[in-house]
CSV table of C-alpha atoms in Angstrom, one decimal:
chain,number,residue,atom,x,y,z
A,1,MET,CA,7.9,-9.7,12.9
A,2,LYS,CA,6.0,-10.4,9.7
A,3,LEU,CA,2.2,-10.5,9.9
A,4,ALA,CA,-0.5,-11.1,7.3
A,5,THR,CA,-4.2,-11.8,6.7
A,6,VAL,CA,-5.0,-15.1,5.0
A,7,ARG,CA,-7.7,-17.4,4.0
A,8,ILE,CA,-7.1,-21.0,5.2
A,9,ASN,CA,-8.4,-23.9,3.2
A,10,GLY,CA,-10.6,-21.6,1.2
A,11,THR,CA,-12.9,-20.8,4.1
A,12,THR,CA,-11.7,-19.2,7.3
A,13,THR,CA,-9.8,-15.9,7.4
A,14,ALA,CA,-7.2,-15.3,10.1
A,15,ALA,CA,-4.5,-12.9,11.1
A,16,VAL,CA,-1.2,-14.8,11.0
A,17,ALA,CA,2.4,-14.4,12.2
A,18,LEU,CA,5.2,-15.7,9.9
A,19,PRO,CA,8.0,-16.8,12.3
A,20,GLY,CA,10.6,-18.3,10.0
A,21,GLY,CA,8.3,-18.2,7.1
A,22,ASP,CA,5.6,-20.4,8.6
A,23,TYR,CA,2.0,-19.4,8.9
A,24,LEU,CA,0.8,-19.2,12.6
A,25,PRO,CA,-2.8,-18.3,13.1
A,26,LEU,CA,-3.4,-15.6,15.7
A,27,ASP,CA,-6.5,-15.0,17.7
A,28,ALA,CA,-8.1,-12.5,15.2
A,29,PRO,CA,-9.8,-12.8,11.9
A,30,ASP,CA,-7.6,-10.2,10.2
A,31,LEU,CA,-5.0,-7.6,10.9
A,32,SER,CA,-7.5,-4.7,11.1
A,33,VAL,CA,-9.1,-6.5,14.1
A,34,LEU,CA,-5.7,-7.4,15.6
A,35,LEU,CA,-4.3,-3.9,15.5
A,36,ALA,CA,-7.4,-2.4,17.1
A,37,ARG,CA,-6.6,-4.3,20.3
A,38,GLU,CA,-4.5,-2.6,23.0
A,39,GLY,CA,-1.2,-4.3,23.4
A,40,TRP,CA,-1.5,-6.1,20.1
A,41,GLN,CA,2.3,-6.3,19.6
A,42,GLU,CA,2.9,-8.1,22.9
A,43,ASP,CA,-0.1,-10.4,22.3
A,44,ALA,CA,1.1,-11.4,18.9
A,45,ALA,CA,4.6,-12.1,20.1
A,46,ARG,CA,3.2,-14.1,23.0
A,47,GLN,CA,1.1,-16.3,20.7
A,48,ALA,CA,4.0,-16.8,18.4
A,49,ALA,CA,6.3,-17.9,21.2
A,50,ALA,CA,3.7,-20.2,23.0
A,51,PRO,CA,4.7,-23.8,23.4
A,52,GLU,CA,1.8,-25.0,21.4
A,53,ALA,CA,2.5,-22.6,18.5
A,54,GLY,CA,4.3,-25.3,16.5
A,55,ALA,CA,1.3,-27.5,16.4
A,56,ARG,CA,-0.9,-24.7,15.2
A,57,LYS,CA,1.1,-23.8,12.1
A,58,VAL,CA,-0.6,-24.0,8.8
A,59,ALA,CA,1.1,-25.3,5.6
A,60,ALA,CA,1.7,-22.7,2.8
A,61,ALA,CA,-0.4,-24.8,0.4
A,62,ALA,CA,-3.5,-24.2,2.5
A,63,VAL,CA,-3.0,-20.5,2.7
A,64,GLU,CA,-4.2,-17.7,0.4
A,65,LEU,CA,-2.8,-14.2,1.1
A,66,LEU,CA,-5.4,-11.5,1.3
A,67,ASN,CA,-5.4,-7.7,1.7
A,68,PRO,CA,-3.8,-7.5,5.1
A,69,LEU,CA,-5.9,-4.6,6.3
A,70,PRO,CA,-9.5,-5.0,5.0
A,71,ALA,CA,-11.1,-2.4,7.3
A,72,PRO,CA,-9.1,0.8,7.6
A,73,ALA,CA,-11.0,3.9,8.7
A,74,LYS,CA,-8.7,6.1,6.7
A,75,VAL,CA,-6.5,5.5,3.6
A,76,ILE,CA,-4.5,8.7,3.0
A,77,CYS,CA,-2.0,9.0,0.1
A,78,CYS,CA,0.9,11.3,-0.5
A,79,GLY,CA,1.6,12.3,-4.1
A,80,LEU,CA,4.9,13.7,-5.4
A,81,ASN,CA,7.1,12.5,-2.6
A,82,TYR,CA,10.2,11.2,-4.5
A,83,SER,CA,12.3,13.9,-6.0
A,84,ASP,CA,12.8,12.1,-9.3
A,85,HIS,CA,9.0,11.6,-9.7
A,86,ILE,CA,8.3,15.2,-8.9
A,87,LEU,CA,10.8,16.4,-11.6
A,88,GLU,CA,9.4,14.0,-14.2
A,89,MET,CA,5.9,15.5,-13.6
A,90,GLY,CA,7.3,19.0,-14.1
A,91,ARG,CA,6.8,20.2,-10.6
A,92,ASP,CA,8.9,21.9,-7.9
A,93,LEU,CA,9.9,20.2,-4.7
A,94,PRO,CA,7.0,20.7,-2.2
A,95,GLU,CA,7.0,22.6,1.1
A,96,TYR,CA,4.1,20.5,2.3
A,97,PRO,CA,2.9,17.0,1.4
A,98,THR,CA,0.4,16.7,-1.4
A,99,LEU,CA,-2.4,14.5,0.0
A,100,PHE,CA,-5.5,12.8,-1.3
A,101,VAL,CA,-7.7,10.0,0.1
A,102,LYS,CA,-9.0,6.6,-0.9
A,103,PHE,CA,-11.7,4.4,0.5
A,104,ALA,CA,-11.3,0.9,1.9
A,105,ASP,CA,-13.2,-0.3,-1.2
A,106,THR,CA,-10.2,0.8,-3.3
A,107,LEU,CA,-8.0,-1.8,-1.7
A,108,THR,CA,-7.7,-5.4,-2.9
A,109,ASP,CA,-5.6,-8.6,-2.5
A,110,PRO,CA,-1.9,-8.8,-3.3
A,111,ASP,CA,-2.5,-11.1,-6.3
A,112,ALA,CA,-5.9,-9.9,-7.4
A,113,ASP,CA,-6.8,-9.3,-11.0
A,114,LEU,CA,-7.6,-5.6,-11.4
A,115,GLU,CA,-10.7,-5.2,-13.5
A,116,ILE,CA,-11.0,-1.6,-14.8
A,117,SER,CA,-13.6,0.0,-17.0
A,118,ALA,CA,-14.3,3.6,-18.1
A,119,SER,CA,-10.7,4.5,-18.4
A,120,GLU,CA,-8.2,4.5,-21.3
A,121,SER,CA,-5.2,5.8,-19.4
A,122,VAL,CA,-4.5,3.3,-16.6
A,123,ASP,CA,-1.1,3.9,-14.9
A,124,TRP,CA,1.0,2.2,-12.3
A,125,GLU,CA,2.5,3.6,-9.1
A,126,ALA,CA,4.5,1.3,-6.8
A,127,GLU,CA,4.6,2.5,-3.2
A,128,LEU,CA,5.6,1.8,0.3
A,129,ALA,CA,2.6,2.0,2.7
A,130,VAL,CA,2.9,2.8,6.4
A,131,VAL,CA,0.3,1.3,8.8
A,132,VAL,CA,-0.7,3.1,12.0
A,133,GLY,CA,-0.4,1.0,15.2
A,134,THR,CA,-1.7,3.4,17.9
A,135,THR,CA,-3.9,6.5,18.1
A,136,LEU,CA,-2.1,9.6,16.9
A,137,ARG,CA,-3.5,13.1,17.4
A,138,GLY,CA,-1.3,16.1,17.1
A,139,ALA,CA,1.8,13.8,17.2
A,140,ASP,CA,5.3,15.1,16.9
A,141,GLU,CA,7.7,13.2,14.7
A,142,ALA,CA,9.1,11.0,17.5
A,143,GLU,CA,5.6,10.1,18.7
A,144,ALA,CA,4.5,9.3,15.1
A,145,ALA,CA,7.5,7.1,14.6
A,146,ALA,CA,6.7,5.2,17.8
A,147,GLY,CA,3.1,4.8,16.6
A,148,ILE,CA,3.9,2.9,13.4
A,149,ALA,CA,2.6,-0.7,13.3
A,150,GLY,CA,4.7,-1.5,10.3
A,151,TYR,CA,5.0,-1.3,6.5
A,152,THR,CA,3.5,-3.0,3.5
A,153,ALA,CA,3.6,-2.7,-0.3
A,154,ALA,CA,0.9,-1.0,-2.5
A,155,ASN,CA,0.4,0.0,-6.1
A,156,ASP,CA,-1.7,3.1,-6.5
A,157,ILE,CA,-3.1,2.2,-9.9
A,158,SER,CA,-4.3,5.5,-11.4
A,159,MET,CA,-6.8,6.4,-14.0
A,160,ARG,CA,-5.0,9.4,-15.5
A,161,ASP,CA,-7.9,10.5,-17.8
A,162,TRP,CA,-10.2,10.7,-14.7
A,163,GLN,CA,-7.4,12.2,-12.5
A,164,ASN,CA,-6.9,15.0,-15.0
A,165,ARG,CA,-10.5,15.9,-15.5
A,166,THR,CA,-10.2,18.4,-12.6
A,167,LEU,CA,-7.5,19.9,-10.4
A,168,GLN,CA,-8.6,17.3,-7.7
A,169,TRP,CA,-7.0,13.9,-8.2
A,170,PHE,CA,-9.5,11.9,-6.1
A,171,GLN,CA,-11.7,10.5,-8.9
A,172,GLY,CA,-8.7,9.0,-10.8
A,173,LYS,CA,-7.4,7.3,-7.6
A,174,ALA,CA,-10.4,5.7,-6.0
A,175,PHE,CA,-11.8,3.1,-8.4
A,176,ASP,CA,-13.0,0.1,-6.5
A,177,ARG,CA,-10.6,-2.8,-6.0
A,178,THR,CA,-7.7,-1.2,-7.9
A,179,THR,CA,-5.1,-0.7,-5.2
A,180,PRO,CA,-3.4,-4.0,-4.3
A,181,LEU,CA,-1.9,-4.2,-0.8
A,182,GLY,CA,0.4,-6.7,0.9
A,183,PRO,CA,1.5,-9.3,0.9
A,184,VAL,CA,2.6,-8.9,4.5
A,185,LEU,CA,3.0,-6.2,7.2
A,186,VAL,CA,6.6,-5.9,8.5
A,187,THR,CA,7.1,-4.3,11.9
A,188,PRO,CA,9.6,-1.4,12.3
A,189,ASP,CA,12.1,-3.6,14.2
A,190,GLU,CA,12.7,-5.4,10.9
A,191,LEU,CA,12.4,-2.6,8.4
A,192,ASP,CA,13.6,1.0,8.5
A,193,PRO,CA,12.6,3.0,5.3
A,194,GLU,CA,14.9,5.9,6.3
A,195,THR,CA,18.0,3.7,5.7
A,196,GLY,CA,16.7,3.0,2.2
A,197,VAL,CA,14.2,0.4,1.0
A,198,GLU,CA,14.1,-0.4,-2.7
A,199,VAL,CA,10.7,0.1,-4.4
A,200,ASN,CA,10.4,-1.4,-7.9
A,201,CYS,CA,7.6,-1.9,-10.4
A,202,PHE,CA,7.8,-4.3,-13.4
A,203,LEU,CA,5.5,-4.3,-16.4
A,204,ASN,CA,5.4,-7.7,-18.0
A,205,GLY,CA,8.8,-8.4,-16.6
A,206,GLU,CA,10.4,-5.0,-17.6
A,207,ARG,CA,11.4,-2.8,-14.8
A,208,VAL,CA,9.8,0.6,-15.2
A,209,GLN,CA,10.2,2.0,-11.7
A,210,HIS,CA,13.1,1.9,-9.3
A,211,GLY,CA,13.6,4.1,-6.2
A,212,SER,CA,14.8,4.1,-2.6
A,213,THR,CA,12.8,5.3,0.3
A,214,ALA,CA,15.9,7.1,1.5
A,215,THR,CA,15.1,9.8,-1.0
A,216,LEU,CA,11.5,10.5,0.2
A,217,VAL,CA,10.9,14.2,0.6
A,218,PHE,CA,8.6,13.4,3.6
A,219,SER,CA,9.4,10.3,5.7
A,220,ALA,CA,6.8,8.0,7.0
A,221,ALA,CA,7.0,9.5,10.5
A,222,GLN,CA,6.8,13.1,9.1
A,223,LEU,CA,3.7,12.2,7.1
A,224,LEU,CA,1.9,10.7,10.1
A,225,SER,CA,2.9,13.7,12.3
A,226,TYR,CA,1.6,16.1,9.6
A,227,ILE,CA,-1.6,14.3,9.0
A,228,SER,CA,-2.4,13.8,12.7
A,229,THR,CA,-2.3,17.6,13.1
A,230,PHE,CA,-5.7,17.9,11.3
A,231,THR,CA,-7.2,14.4,11.6
A,232,VAL,CA,-6.8,11.6,14.2
A,233,LEU,CA,-5.1,8.5,13.0
A,234,ARG,CA,-6.1,5.2,14.5
A,235,PRO,CA,-4.7,1.6,14.5
A,236,GLY,CA,-5.1,0.0,11.1
A,237,ASP,CA,-5.2,3.3,9.2
A,238,ILE,CA,-2.9,3.4,6.1
A,239,VAL,CA,-0.8,6.1,4.5
A,240,LEU,CA,0.7,5.5,1.1
A,241,THR,CA,4.0,7.4,0.9
A,242,GLY,CA,4.3,8.1,-2.8
A,243,THR,CA,5.9,6.6,-5.9
A,244,PRO,CA,9.3,6.9,-7.5
A,245,GLY,CA,9.9,8.0,-11.1
A,246,GLY,CA,9.0,5.8,-14.0
A,247,VAL,CA,5.2,6.1,-14.2
A,248,GLY,CA,3.6,5.8,-17.6
A,249,MET,CA,2.2,9.3,-17.7
A,250,GLY,CA,5.8,10.7,-17.4
A,251,MET,CA,7.1,8.8,-20.4
A,252,LYS,CA,7.4,10.4,-23.8
A,253,PRO,CA,5.1,9.4,-25.3
A,254,PRO,CA,3.0,8.4,-22.3
A,255,ARG,CA,2.6,4.6,-21.9
A,256,TYR,CA,-0.5,3.1,-20.3
A,257,LEU,CA,-1.6,-0.4,-19.3
A,258,THR,CA,-3.5,-2.6,-21.6
A,259,ASP,CA,-5.7,-5.7,-21.1
A,260,GLY,CA,-3.7,-8.7,-20.0
A,261,ASP,CA,-0.6,-6.7,-18.7
A,262,VAL,CA,0.9,-8.0,-15.5
A,263,VAL,CA,2.1,-5.4,-13.0
A,264,THR,CA,4.6,-6.6,-10.4
A,265,THR,CA,5.3,-4.4,-7.3
A,266,GLU,CA,8.4,-5.3,-5.2
A,267,VAL,CA,9.3,-3.6,-2.0
A,268,GLY,CA,12.5,-4.7,-0.3
A,269,GLY,CA,12.0,-6.7,2.9
A,270,ILE,CA,8.3,-6.9,2.3
A,271,GLY,CA,7.7,-8.9,-0.8
A,272,ARG,CA,5.8,-8.6,-4.1
A,273,LEU,CA,2.4,-7.9,-5.5
A,274,GLU,CA,1.5,-9.5,-8.8
A,275,ASN,CA,-1.6,-8.2,-10.6
A,276,GLN,CA,-3.0,-8.9,-14.0
A,277,ILE,CA,-4.9,-5.9,-15.6
A,278,ARG,CA,-8.3,-6.5,-17.1
A,279,ILE,CA,-9.5,-3.5,-19.1
A,280,ARG,CA,-13.2,-3.6,-19.9
A,281,THR,CA,-14.4,-1.4,-22.8
A,282,ALA,CA,-17.8,0.1,-23.1
A,283,SER,CA,-18.8,-2.9,-25.2
A,284,GLY,CA,-17.6,-5.3,-22.5
A,285,ALA,CA,-14.8,-6.7,-24.5
């Protein structure tokens, strides 16, 4: 099943199912609210299969896709999780996941303009994100896999000059409204990253990143299991699984985003994010 959060006719927000590509409003204002309900999967499936569902569908022209998960309690990211990216950054393969956090304020809509100031080294990182569907505390790998609500696409836009100010990455990763997410959530029955899902990033139409989730050092289930050992994960929480090689900082010489650039993120089976970069200088230009 594909699910999303949308704005309908410019006013009302709703969680929707997309049976056959149509937009079917569900009884929730967004996916954060829907996933917090016990038995949300069965409820969404029941609403999608109801006899009156056809009459409730909304035309695509009336729909604006939004950040599918506007209110996660936790957004946790894994860095250095594709072997090619690890090598391009000059590091050894890790024994444990390298983790950092974001705030919900960091997330934004799948087609949002990304307005950035105070950084001159803005980089791209296309990623698969895994969304938690049930409470996980000390989960083993099988329990973690069973607790996955689904997957979506993200781009961990990174301010490298801020990231490299200290050994801690956080300040370069948590600028407000710089991590687009979406456009839909795809449930695990329709998408299995361990079999290999393509992750691509394009800069002004030029492909700069290409990878397969089959080469992740730590799988989605392994990440959720590991994280749940030290902090509880709840429905609607998000874990970004890392980015493949091809980031700007790894190029020789490094290549960074400039004002007006368009970054397109594509994750197989999920869809695309398309975001124009707006760099604001100290003078406001």
